[in-house]
């Protein structure tokens, strides 16, 4: 016998489909998109483009929705994206204290820890402590900015471009951008064979 | 990522209903935040592992609040699915028609009722 939630979802889906309120093909297509097509690789391509193309970076920071749409990514809830940039002096950290809002079109679905009460509450109260648990020990002179995502605004971190990647192609750059660095629980990704800046 | 298929289905149903205009995404987030708060206040696990349970509870709540369906209809349909699962031999696709008494099974098996495997 399937689990209780399985039966409840089947009840919802079959009733809504019968009433013509949802179309099963649309639901299936969405599932396929989120299981197979959407994930942090999308965000990595956005970050790599911003590193490789200063003009794109400027557009991304000024109007993230439009710049992200240029690469073919977009949301379904009409949510507004804002990109915040890390610098040697500023580290950005993203959380959703209420309900785990997450920039799905560019990062896919959130990891379990992002949805935990511990992360949701402590990211705001003690961001440096949370970062330390993720292995990020920030010097005191680096300011930590915490961004609380909502139904209307979702944040994405633009990490710093690692040193010694000047000759890299956009594709090579995209390959080293991690999900955690775009949420802000990791510093810049380290280029292979080197250390992060 | 989704740990079980029902989580993906619940996720997609919420997005679809909102996209079709049955509720705004702000209404959704507010309701979901409430469900999370209540569950955590009841002492349920708050490590993120039960996120989609709260998602599903929110979906049921908004579907009934917006009068897209009713609690009794959801309960009854859930019981029908449970019957259908019990009556379907292992390895065969489960269809809602299997929940019906044999005399009505033919009628209930029209295409509109055919559940996805």
PDB file of C-alpha atoms in Angstrom:
ATOM      1  CA  UNK A   1       0.000   0.000   0.000  1.00  0.00           C
ATOM      2  CA  UNK A   2       1.425   3.427  -0.900  1.00  0.00           C
ATOM      3  CA  UNK A   3       2.158   5.985   1.808  1.00  0.00           C
ATOM      4  CA  UNK A   4      -0.459   8.337   3.201  1.00  0.00           C
ATOM      5  CA  UNK A   5       0.933  11.376   1.315  1.00  0.00           C
ATOM      6  CA  UNK A   6       0.997   9.393  -1.934  1.00  0.00           C
ATOM      7  CA  UNK A   7      -2.708   8.656  -1.602  1.00  0.00           C
ATOM      8  CA  UNK A   8      -3.518  12.242  -0.651  1.00  0.00           C
ATOM      9  CA  UNK A   9      -1.659  13.610  -3.671  1.00  0.00           C
ATOM     10  CA  UNK A  10      -3.368  11.107  -5.964  1.00  0.00           C
ATOM     11  CA  UNK A  11      -6.726  12.182  -4.507  1.00  0.00           C
ATOM     12  CA  UNK A  12      -5.926  15.859  -5.136  1.00  0.00           C
ATOM     13  CA  UNK A  13      -4.581  15.300  -8.603  1.00  0.00           C
ATOM     14  CA  UNK A  14      -7.403  13.075  -9.834  1.00  0.00           C
ATOM     15  CA  UNK A  15     -10.101  15.425  -8.474  1.00  0.00           C
ATOM     16  CA  UNK A  16      -8.457  18.546  -9.927  1.00  0.00           C
ATOM     17  CA  UNK A  17      -7.930  16.879 -13.304  1.00  0.00           C
ATOM     18  CA  UNK A  18     -11.547  15.682 -13.421  1.00  0.00           C
ATOM     19  CA  UNK A  19     -12.764  19.194 -12.736  1.00  0.00           C
ATOM     20  CA  UNK A  20     -10.553  20.509 -15.510  1.00  0.00           C
ATOM     21  CA  UNK A  21      -8.680  22.726 -13.025  1.00  0.00           C
ATOM     22  CA  UNK A  22      -5.303  21.289 -13.947  1.00  0.00           C
ATOM     23  CA  UNK A  23      -4.061  19.544 -17.025  1.00  0.00           C
ATOM     24  CA  UNK A  24      -2.151  16.341 -16.334  1.00  0.00           C
ATOM     25  CA  UNK A  25       0.251  16.926 -19.232  1.00  0.00           C
ATOM     26  CA  UNK A  26       1.151  20.343 -17.791  1.00  0.00           C
ATOM     27  CA  UNK A  27       1.803  18.836 -14.375  1.00  0.00           C
ATOM     28  CA  UNK A  28       3.938  16.062 -15.877  1.00  0.00           C
ATOM     29  CA  UNK A  29       5.925  18.537 -17.968  1.00  0.00           C
ATOM     30  CA  UNK A  30       6.623  20.621 -14.874  1.00  0.00           C
ATOM     31  CA  UNK A  31       7.820  17.585 -12.947  1.00  0.00           C
ATOM     32  CA  UNK A  32      10.118  16.676 -15.812  1.00  0.00           C
ATOM     33  CA  UNK A  33      11.488  20.220 -15.915  1.00  0.00           C
ATOM     34  CA  UNK A  34      12.281  20.310 -12.214  1.00  0.00           C
ATOM     35  CA  UNK A  35      13.651  16.773 -12.087  1.00  0.00           C
ATOM     36  CA  UNK A  36      15.799  16.885 -15.196  1.00  0.00           C
ATOM     37  CA  UNK A  37      16.191  20.329 -16.724  1.00  0.00           C
ATOM     38  CA  UNK A  38      16.472  22.871 -13.931  1.00  0.00           C
ATOM     39  CA  UNK A  39      19.324  22.926 -11.490  1.00  0.00           C
ATOM     40  CA  UNK A  40      22.374  24.833 -10.308  1.00  0.00           C
ATOM     41  CA  UNK A  41      24.010  24.418 -13.734  1.00  0.00           C
ATOM     42  CA  UNK A  42      21.666  27.184 -14.928  1.00  0.00           C
ATOM     43  CA  UNK A  43      22.894  29.546 -12.234  1.00  0.00           C
ATOM     44  CA  UNK A  44      26.488  28.514 -12.946  1.00  0.00           C
ATOM     45  CA  UNK A  45      26.080  29.622 -16.554  1.00  0.00           C
ATOM     46  CA  UNK A  46      24.700  32.976 -15.386  1.00  0.00           C
ATOM     47  CA  UNK A  47      27.665  33.466 -13.036  1.00  0.00           C
ATOM     48  CA  UNK A  48      30.208  32.396 -15.664  1.00  0.00           C
ATOM     49  CA  UNK A  49      28.724  34.805 -18.204  1.00  0.00           C
ATOM     50  CA  UNK A  50      28.942  37.609 -15.638  1.00  0.00           C
ATOM     51  CA  UNK A  51      32.602  36.770 -14.960  1.00  0.00           C
ATOM     52  CA  UNK A  52      33.463  36.588 -18.643  1.00  0.00           C
ATOM     53  CA  UNK A  53      31.484  39.576 -19.859  1.00  0.00           C
ATOM     54  CA  UNK A  54      31.623  42.804 -17.799  1.00  0.00           C
ATOM     55  CA  UNK A  55      28.726  44.248 -19.772  1.00  0.00           C
ATOM     56  CA  UNK A  56      26.557  41.241 -18.889  1.00  0.00           C
ATOM     57  CA  UNK A  57      27.628  41.533 -15.251  1.00  0.00           C
ATOM     58  CA  UNK A  58      26.458  45.142 -15.218  1.00  0.00           C
ATOM     59  CA  UNK A  59      23.087  44.153 -16.696  1.00  0.00           C
ATOM     60  CA  UNK A  60      22.757  41.251 -14.256  1.00  0.00           C
ATOM     61  CA  UNK A  61      23.287  43.450 -11.215  1.00  0.00           C
ATOM     62  CA  UNK A  62      20.995  46.164 -12.573  1.00  0.00           C
ATOM     63  CA  UNK A  63      18.107  43.945 -13.721  1.00  0.00           C
ATOM     64  CA  UNK A  64      18.597  40.299 -12.894  1.00  0.00           C
ATOM     65  CA  UNK A  65      15.275  39.129 -14.344  1.00  0.00           C
ATOM     66  CA  UNK A  66      16.112  40.424 -17.785  1.00  0.00           C
ATOM     67  CA  UNK A  67      19.726  39.328 -17.755  1.00  0.00           C
ATOM     68  CA  UNK A  68      18.780  35.819 -16.623  1.00  0.00           C
ATOM     69  CA  UNK A  69      16.033  35.652 -19.246  1.00  0.00           C
ATOM     70  CA  UNK A  70      18.705  36.441 -21.864  1.00  0.00           C
ATOM     71  CA  UNK A  71      20.107  32.974 -21.159  1.00  0.00           C
ATOM     72  CA  UNK A  72      16.654  31.442 -21.475  1.00  0.00           C
ATOM     73  CA  UNK A  73      15.842  30.930 -17.803  1.00  0.00           C
ATOM     74  CA  UNK A  74      12.678  32.195 -16.190  1.00  0.00           C
ATOM     75  CA  UNK A  75      10.253  31.491 -13.407  1.00  0.00           C
ATOM     76  CA  UNK A  76       6.671  30.480 -13.233  1.00  0.00           C
ATOM     77  CA  UNK A  77       5.516  32.487 -10.224  1.00  0.00           C
ATOM     78  CA  UNK A  78       6.528  35.838 -11.622  1.00  0.00           C
ATOM     79  CA  UNK A  79       9.072  36.121  -8.857  1.00  0.00           C
ATOM     80  CA  UNK A  80      11.603  38.895  -8.981  1.00  0.00           C
ATOM     81  CA  UNK A  81      15.283  37.969  -8.983  1.00  0.00           C
ATOM     82  CA  UNK A  82      18.016  40.065  -7.416  1.00  0.00           C
ATOM     83  CA  UNK A  83      21.716  39.251  -7.790  1.00  0.00           C
ATOM     84  CA  UNK A  84      24.067  40.344  -4.996  1.00  0.00           C
ATOM     85  CA  UNK A  85      27.779  40.496  -5.647  1.00  0.00           C
ATOM     86  CA  UNK A  86      30.544  39.241  -3.378  1.00  0.00           C
ATOM     87  CA  UNK A  87      33.683  41.375  -3.172  1.00  0.00           C
ATOM     88  CA  UNK A  88      36.876  41.063  -1.119  1.00  0.00           C
ATOM     89  CA  UNK A  89      35.075  43.171   1.504  1.00  0.00           C
ATOM     90  CA  UNK A  90      31.503  41.817   1.328  1.00  0.00           C
ATOM     91  CA  UNK A  91      30.132  38.309   1.584  1.00  0.00           C
ATOM     92  CA  UNK A  92      26.458  37.687   0.832  1.00  0.00           C
ATOM     93  CA  UNK A  93      24.354  34.926   2.335  1.00  0.00           C
ATOM     94  CA  UNK A  94      20.840  33.972   1.198  1.00  0.00           C
ATOM     95  CA  UNK A  95      18.114  32.492   3.376  1.00  0.00           C
ATOM     96  CA  UNK A  96      14.325  32.342   3.456  1.00  0.00           C
ATOM     97  CA  UNK A  97      13.377  32.635   7.102  1.00  0.00           C
ATOM     98  CA  UNK A  98       9.689  31.904   6.526  1.00  0.00           C
ATOM     99  CA  UNK A  99       9.215  29.177   4.005  1.00  0.00           C
ATOM    100  CA  UNK A 100      12.360  28.393   2.032  1.00  0.00           C
ATOM    101  CA  UNK A 101      11.737  30.500  -1.073  1.00  0.00           C
ATOM    102  CA  UNK A 102      14.537  29.679  -3.480  1.00  0.00           C
ATOM    103  CA  UNK A 103      15.508  30.867  -6.967  1.00  0.00           C
ATOM    104  CA  UNK A 104      14.297  27.696  -8.685  1.00  0.00           C
ATOM    105  CA  UNK A 105      14.889  28.718 -12.308  1.00  0.00           C
ATOM    106  CA  UNK A 106      18.606  29.150 -11.667  1.00  0.00           C
ATOM    107  CA  UNK A 107      19.299  26.775  -8.784  1.00  0.00           C
ATOM    108  CA  UNK A 108      16.657  24.077  -9.052  1.00  0.00           C
ATOM    109  CA  UNK A 109      15.153  22.852  -5.798  1.00  0.00           C
ATOM    110  CA  UNK A 110      16.665  23.698  -2.420  1.00  0.00           C
ATOM    111  CA  UNK A 111      18.745  21.217  -0.427  1.00  0.00           C
ATOM    112  CA  UNK A 112      17.268  19.894   2.819  1.00  0.00           C
ATOM    113  CA  UNK A 113      19.475  22.035   5.063  1.00  0.00           C
ATOM    114  CA  UNK A 114      18.155  25.212   3.392  1.00  0.00           C
ATOM    115  CA  UNK A 115      14.686  24.228   4.634  1.00  0.00           C
ATOM    116  CA  UNK A 116      15.765  23.406   8.200  1.00  0.00           C
ATOM    117  CA  UNK A 117      14.681  25.608  11.089  1.00  0.00           C
ATOM    118  CA  UNK A 118      18.305  25.758  12.222  1.00  0.00           C
ATOM    119  CA  UNK A 119      19.467  27.380   8.987  1.00  0.00           C
ATOM    120  CA  UNK A 120      16.391  29.580   8.578  1.00  0.00           C
ATOM    121  CA  UNK A 121      16.704  31.093  12.041  1.00  0.00           C
ATOM    122  CA  UNK A 122      20.457  31.079  12.597  1.00  0.00           C
ATOM    123  CA  UNK A 123      21.479  32.496   9.222  1.00  0.00           C
ATOM    124  CA  UNK A 124      20.014  35.789  10.388  1.00  0.00           C
ATOM    125  CA  UNK A 125      21.059  35.722  14.049  1.00  0.00           C
ATOM    126  CA  UNK A 126      24.562  34.274  13.653  1.00  0.00           C
ATOM    127  CA  UNK A 127      25.574  34.249   9.988  1.00  0.00           C
ATOM    128  CA  UNK A 128      29.299  33.937  10.750  1.00  0.00           C
ATOM    129  CA  UNK A 129      28.648  30.925  12.962  1.00  0.00           C
ATOM    130  CA  UNK A 130      26.552  29.297  10.227  1.00  0.00           C
ATOM    131  CA  UNK A 131      29.259  30.027   7.659  1.00  0.00           C
ATOM    132  CA  UNK A 132      31.894  28.465   9.904  1.00  0.00           C
ATOM    133  CA  UNK A 133      29.824  25.283  10.013  1.00  0.00           C
ATOM    134  CA  UNK A 134      29.956  25.266   6.232  1.00  0.00           C
ATOM    135  CA  UNK A 135      33.711  25.598   6.444  1.00  0.00           C
ATOM    136  CA  UNK A 136      33.832  29.306   5.621  1.00  0.00           C
ATOM    137  CA  UNK A 137      35.868  31.303   8.106  1.00  0.00           C
ATOM    138  CA  UNK A 138      35.573  34.946   7.160  1.00  0.00           C
ATOM    139  CA  UNK A 139      38.097  37.527   8.315  1.00  0.00           C
ATOM    140  CA  UNK A 140      36.607  40.149  10.617  1.00  0.00           C
ATOM    141  CA  UNK A 141      37.016  42.883   8.039  1.00  0.00           C
ATOM    142  CA  UNK A 142      34.680  41.126   5.614  1.00  0.00           C
ATOM    143  CA  UNK A 143      31.129  42.352   6.030  1.00  0.00           C
ATOM    144  CA  UNK A 144      28.411  39.668   5.929  1.00  0.00           C
ATOM    145  CA  UNK A 145      25.121  40.665   4.359  1.00  0.00           C
ATOM    146  CA  UNK A 146      22.136  38.355   4.835  1.00  0.00           C
ATOM    147  CA  UNK A 147      19.317  38.445   2.294  1.00  0.00           C
ATOM    148  CA  UNK A 148      15.906  37.080   3.232  1.00  0.00           C
ATOM    149  CA  UNK A 149      14.102  35.742   0.171  1.00  0.00           C
ATOM    150  CA  UNK A 150      10.338  36.058  -0.075  1.00  0.00           C
ATOM    151  CA  UNK A 151       7.549  35.075  -2.446  1.00  0.00           C
ATOM    152  CA  UNK A 152       8.335  38.220  -4.422  1.00  0.00           C
ATOM    153  CA  UNK A 153      12.108  38.540  -4.277  1.00  0.00           C
ATOM    154  CA  UNK A 154      14.642  35.740  -4.627  1.00  0.00           C
ATOM    155  CA  UNK A 155      18.336  36.371  -4.221  1.00  0.00           C
ATOM    156  CA  UNK A 156      21.280  34.819  -5.995  1.00  0.00           C
ATOM    157  CA  UNK A 157      24.881  35.405  -4.971  1.00  0.00           C
ATOM    158  CA  UNK A 158      27.431  36.304  -7.626  1.00  0.00           C
ATOM    159  CA  UNK A 159      30.629  34.842  -6.145  1.00  0.00           C
ATOM    160  CA  UNK A 160      34.030  36.396  -6.802  1.00  0.00           C
ATOM    161  CA  UNK A 161      35.831  35.135  -9.841  1.00  0.00           C
ATOM    162  CA  UNK A 162      38.702  32.931  -8.644  1.00  0.00           C
ATOM    163  CA  UNK A 163      42.243  34.108  -9.266  1.00  0.00           C
ATOM    164  CA  UNK A 164      44.248  32.654 -12.145  1.00  0.00           C
ATOM    165  CA  UNK A 165      41.240  31.982 -14.330  1.00  0.00           C
ATOM    166  CA  UNK A 166      41.871  34.901 -16.722  1.00  0.00           C
ATOM    167  CA  UNK A 167      42.455  32.602 -19.674  1.00  0.00           C
ATOM    168  CA  UNK A 168      39.474  30.358 -18.969  1.00  0.00           C
ATOM    169  CA  UNK A 169      36.551  30.005 -21.324  1.00  0.00           C
ATOM    170  CA  UNK A 170      33.014  30.669 -20.105  1.00  0.00           C
ATOM    171  CA  UNK A 171      32.359  26.947 -20.221  1.00  0.00           C
ATOM    172  CA  UNK A 172      35.357  26.168 -18.023  1.00  0.00           C
ATOM    173  CA  UNK A 173      34.263  28.875 -15.611  1.00  0.00           C
ATOM    174  CA  UNK A 174      30.696  27.528 -15.426  1.00  0.00           C
ATOM    175  CA  UNK A 175      32.035  24.089 -14.545  1.00  0.00           C
ATOM    176  CA  UNK A 176      33.550  25.286 -11.260  1.00  0.00           C
ATOM    177  CA  UNK A 177      30.620  27.361  -9.970  1.00  0.00           C
ATOM    178  CA  UNK A 178      28.908  25.511  -7.127  1.00  0.00           C
ATOM    179  CA  UNK A 179      25.367  25.720  -5.820  1.00  0.00           C
ATOM    180  CA  UNK A 180      26.656  26.550  -2.336  1.00  0.00           C
ATOM    181  CA  UNK A 181      28.659  29.512  -3.615  1.00  0.00           C
ATOM    182  CA  UNK A 182      25.492  30.921  -5.238  1.00  0.00           C
ATOM    183  CA  UNK A 183      23.559  30.575  -1.962  1.00  0.00           C
ATOM    184  CA  UNK A 184      26.500  32.123  -0.140  1.00  0.00           C
ATOM    185  CA  UNK A 185      27.435  29.235   2.159  1.00  0.00           C
ATOM    186  CA  UNK A 186      30.703  28.803   0.263  1.00  0.00           C
ATOM    187  CA  UNK A 187      33.319  31.269  -0.930  1.00  0.00           C
ATOM    188  CA  UNK A 188      34.505  31.414  -4.488  1.00  0.00           C
ATOM    189  CA  UNK A 189      34.934  28.072  -6.137  1.00  0.00           C
ATOM    190  CA  UNK A 190      38.565  26.997  -6.390  1.00  0.00           C
ATOM    191  CA  UNK A 191      39.984  26.423  -9.851  1.00  0.00           C
ATOM    192  CA  UNK A 192      41.318  22.923 -10.327  1.00  0.00           C
ATOM    193  CA  UNK A 193      44.838  22.560  -9.001  1.00  0.00           C
ATOM    194  CA  UNK A 194      44.730  25.889  -7.238  1.00  0.00           C
ATOM    195  CA  UNK A 195      43.227  27.537  -4.199  1.00  0.00           C
ATOM    196  CA  UNK A 196      40.352  29.945  -4.163  1.00  0.00           C
ATOM    197  CA  UNK A 197      41.101  33.617  -3.879  1.00  0.00           C
TER     198      UNK A 197
ATOM    199  CA  UNK B   1      15.543  17.253  -5.072  1.00  0.00           C
ATOM    200  CA  UNK B   2      12.467  15.160  -4.544  1.00  0.00           C
ATOM    201  CA  UNK B   3      12.874  12.138  -2.297  1.00  0.00           C
ATOM    202  CA  UNK B   4       9.624  10.506  -3.469  1.00  0.00           C
ATOM    203  CA  UNK B   5       7.368  10.916  -6.507  1.00  0.00           C
ATOM    204  CA  UNK B   6       4.457  12.355  -4.491  1.00  0.00           C
ATOM    205  CA  UNK B   7       6.654  15.307  -3.545  1.00  0.00           C
ATOM    206  CA  UNK B   8       7.214  16.163  -7.195  1.00  0.00           C
ATOM    207  CA  UNK B   9       3.497  15.842  -7.877  1.00  0.00           C
ATOM    208  CA  UNK B  10       2.511  18.044  -4.937  1.00  0.00           C
ATOM    209  CA  UNK B  11       5.130  20.597  -5.993  1.00  0.00           C
ATOM    210  CA  UNK B  12       3.899  20.705  -9.578  1.00  0.00           C
ATOM    211  CA  UNK B  13       0.214  20.867  -8.589  1.00  0.00           C
ATOM    212  CA  UNK B  14       0.832  23.951  -6.453  1.00  0.00           C
ATOM    213  CA  UNK B  15       2.757  25.700  -9.225  1.00  0.00           C
ATOM    214  CA  UNK B  16       0.121  24.834 -11.791  1.00  0.00           C
ATOM    215  CA  UNK B  17      -2.829  26.010  -9.664  1.00  0.00           C
ATOM    216  CA  UNK B  18      -1.056  29.271  -8.933  1.00  0.00           C
ATOM    217  CA  UNK B  19      -0.128  29.730 -12.567  1.00  0.00           C
ATOM    218  CA  UNK B  20      -3.778  29.166 -13.516  1.00  0.00           C
ATOM    219  CA  UNK B  21      -4.692  31.980 -11.130  1.00  0.00           C
ATOM    220  CA  UNK B  22      -6.392  29.987  -8.355  1.00  0.00           C
ATOM    221  CA  UNK B  23      -4.120  31.644  -5.811  1.00  0.00           C
ATOM    222  CA  UNK B  24      -1.190  34.034  -5.955  1.00  0.00           C
ATOM    223  CA  UNK B  25       2.298  32.885  -5.096  1.00  0.00           C
ATOM    224  CA  UNK B  26       2.292  35.298  -2.180  1.00  0.00           C
ATOM    225  CA  UNK B  27      -0.829  33.607  -0.798  1.00  0.00           C
ATOM    226  CA  UNK B  28       0.937  30.299  -1.257  1.00  0.00           C
ATOM    227  CA  UNK B  29       4.105  31.350   0.591  1.00  0.00           C
ATOM    228  CA  UNK B  30       2.126  32.891   3.435  1.00  0.00           C
ATOM    229  CA  UNK B  31       0.070  29.718   3.875  1.00  0.00           C
ATOM    230  CA  UNK B  32       3.152  27.494   3.622  1.00  0.00           C
ATOM    231  CA  UNK B  33       5.014  29.601   6.192  1.00  0.00           C
ATOM    232  CA  UNK B  34       2.029  29.169   8.537  1.00  0.00           C
ATOM    233  CA  UNK B  35       2.003  25.402   8.080  1.00  0.00           C
ATOM    234  CA  UNK B  36       5.734  25.256   8.791  1.00  0.00           C
ATOM    235  CA  UNK B  37       5.359  27.398  11.913  1.00  0.00           C
ATOM    236  CA  UNK B  38       2.474  25.284  13.232  1.00  0.00           C
ATOM    237  CA  UNK B  39       4.249  22.000  12.585  1.00  0.00           C
ATOM    238  CA  UNK B  40       7.386  23.229  14.318  1.00  0.00           C
ATOM    239  CA  UNK B  41       5.308  24.523  17.223  1.00  0.00           C
ATOM    240  CA  UNK B  42       3.829  21.016  17.546  1.00  0.00           C
ATOM    241  CA  UNK B  43       7.364  19.733  17.960  1.00  0.00           C
ATOM    242  CA  UNK B  44       7.558  17.954  14.609  1.00  0.00           C
ATOM    243  CA  UNK B  45      11.010  17.519  13.024  1.00  0.00           C
ATOM    244  CA  UNK B  46      12.336  20.883  11.865  1.00  0.00           C
ATOM    245  CA  UNK B  47      15.421  19.724  10.001  1.00  0.00           C
ATOM    246  CA  UNK B  48      13.869  20.295   6.576  1.00  0.00           C
ATOM    247  CA  UNK B  49      13.116  16.611   6.077  1.00  0.00           C
ATOM    248  CA  UNK B  50       9.358  17.168   6.383  1.00  0.00           C
ATOM    249  CA  UNK B  51       9.192  20.135   4.042  1.00  0.00           C
ATOM    250  CA  UNK B  52       6.982  18.467   1.463  1.00  0.00           C
ATOM    251  CA  UNK B  53       4.586  17.149   4.136  1.00  0.00           C
ATOM    252  CA  UNK B  54       3.914  20.796   4.956  1.00  0.00           C
ATOM    253  CA  UNK B  55       3.750  21.595   1.255  1.00  0.00           C
ATOM    254  CA  UNK B  56       1.036  18.965   0.834  1.00  0.00           C
ATOM    255  CA  UNK B  57      -0.907  20.192   3.888  1.00  0.00           C
ATOM    256  CA  UNK B  58      -0.780  23.713   2.407  1.00  0.00           C
ATOM    257  CA  UNK B  59      -2.017  22.436  -0.931  1.00  0.00           C
ATOM    258  CA  UNK B  60      -4.989  20.655   0.669  1.00  0.00           C
ATOM    259  CA  UNK B  61      -5.779  23.738   2.687  1.00  0.00           C
ATOM    260  CA  UNK B  62      -5.718  26.173  -0.236  1.00  0.00           C
ATOM    261  CA  UNK B  63      -7.621  23.781  -2.511  1.00  0.00           C
ATOM    262  CA  UNK B  64     -10.440  23.608   0.039  1.00  0.00           C
ATOM    263  CA  UNK B  65     -10.285  27.288   1.044  1.00  0.00           C
ATOM    264  CA  UNK B  66     -10.530  28.274  -2.610  1.00  0.00           C
ATOM    265  CA  UNK B  67     -13.429  25.825  -2.999  1.00  0.00           C
ATOM    266  CA  UNK B  68     -11.693  23.853  -5.738  1.00  0.00           C
ATOM    267  CA  UNK B  69     -12.633  20.774  -3.722  1.00  0.00           C
ATOM    268  CA  UNK B  70     -13.819  19.863  -0.226  1.00  0.00           C
ATOM    269  CA  UNK B  71     -12.272  17.965   2.664  1.00  0.00           C
ATOM    270  CA  UNK B  72     -14.907  15.188   2.449  1.00  0.00           C
ATOM    271  CA  UNK B  73     -14.304  14.808  -1.306  1.00  0.00           C
ATOM    272  CA  UNK B  74     -10.549  14.544  -0.723  1.00  0.00           C
ATOM    273  CA  UNK B  75     -11.039  11.991   2.067  1.00  0.00           C
ATOM    274  CA  UNK B  76     -13.393   9.914  -0.048  1.00  0.00           C
ATOM    275  CA  UNK B  77     -11.129   9.970  -3.079  1.00  0.00           C
ATOM    276  CA  UNK B  78      -8.137   8.998  -0.947  1.00  0.00           C
ATOM    277  CA  UNK B  79     -10.100   5.991   0.367  1.00  0.00           C
ATOM    278  CA  UNK B  80     -10.982   5.051  -3.227  1.00  0.00           C
ATOM    279  CA  UNK B  81      -7.317   5.101  -4.203  1.00  0.00           C
ATOM    280  CA  UNK B  82      -6.451   2.946  -1.194  1.00  0.00           C
ATOM    281  CA  UNK B  83      -9.135   0.429  -2.270  1.00  0.00           C
ATOM    282  CA  UNK B  84      -7.856   0.519  -5.839  1.00  0.00           C
ATOM    283  CA  UNK B  85      -4.314  -0.258  -4.656  1.00  0.00           C
ATOM    284  CA  UNK B  86      -5.540  -3.158  -2.530  1.00  0.00           C
ATOM    285  CA  UNK B  87      -7.534  -4.668  -5.397  1.00  0.00           C
ATOM    286  CA  UNK B  88      -4.950  -4.316  -8.144  1.00  0.00           C
ATOM    287  CA  UNK B  89      -2.667  -7.306  -8.638  1.00  0.00           C
ATOM    288  CA  UNK B  90       1.017  -6.581  -8.154  1.00  0.00           C
ATOM    289  CA  UNK B  91       2.735  -5.273 -11.282  1.00  0.00           C
ATOM    290  CA  UNK B  92      -0.425  -3.952 -12.906  1.00  0.00           C
ATOM    291  CA  UNK B  93      -1.108  -0.211 -13.233  1.00  0.00           C
ATOM    292  CA  UNK B  94      -3.417   0.968 -10.456  1.00  0.00           C
ATOM    293  CA  UNK B  95      -6.581   2.566 -11.747  1.00  0.00           C
ATOM    294  CA  UNK B  96      -9.319   4.213  -9.787  1.00  0.00           C
ATOM    295  CA  UNK B  97     -11.872   1.962 -11.481  1.00  0.00           C
ATOM    296  CA  UNK B  98     -10.514  -0.933  -9.436  1.00  0.00           C
ATOM    297  CA  UNK B  99     -12.016   0.730  -6.374  1.00  0.00           C
ATOM    298  CA  UNK B 100     -15.518   0.465  -7.809  1.00  0.00           C
ATOM    299  CA  UNK B 101     -17.783  -2.546  -7.283  1.00  0.00           C
ATOM    300  CA  UNK B 102     -17.375  -4.891 -10.305  1.00  0.00           C
ATOM    301  CA  UNK B 103     -20.765  -3.968 -11.835  1.00  0.00           C
ATOM    302  CA  UNK B 104     -19.747  -0.318 -12.169  1.00  0.00           C
ATOM    303  CA  UNK B 105     -16.108  -0.839 -13.005  1.00  0.00           C
ATOM    304  CA  UNK B 106     -16.650  -0.662 -16.764  1.00  0.00           C
ATOM    305  CA  UNK B 107     -18.384   2.689 -16.584  1.00  0.00           C
ATOM    306  CA  UNK B 108     -15.899   4.258 -14.230  1.00  0.00           C
ATOM    307  CA  UNK B 109     -12.976   3.265 -16.444  1.00  0.00           C
ATOM    308  CA  UNK B 110     -13.656   5.896 -19.070  1.00  0.00           C
ATOM    309  CA  UNK B 111     -10.542   7.740 -20.213  1.00  0.00           C
ATOM    310  CA  UNK B 112     -11.149  10.843 -18.096  1.00  0.00           C
ATOM    311  CA  UNK B 113     -10.823   8.695 -14.983  1.00  0.00           C
ATOM    312  CA  UNK B 114      -7.701   6.918 -16.009  1.00  0.00           C
ATOM    313  CA  UNK B 115      -4.974   7.716 -13.521  1.00  0.00           C
ATOM    314  CA  UNK B 116      -1.376   8.031 -14.487  1.00  0.00           C
ATOM    315  CA  UNK B 117       0.815   5.141 -13.501  1.00  0.00           C
TER     316      UNK B 117
END
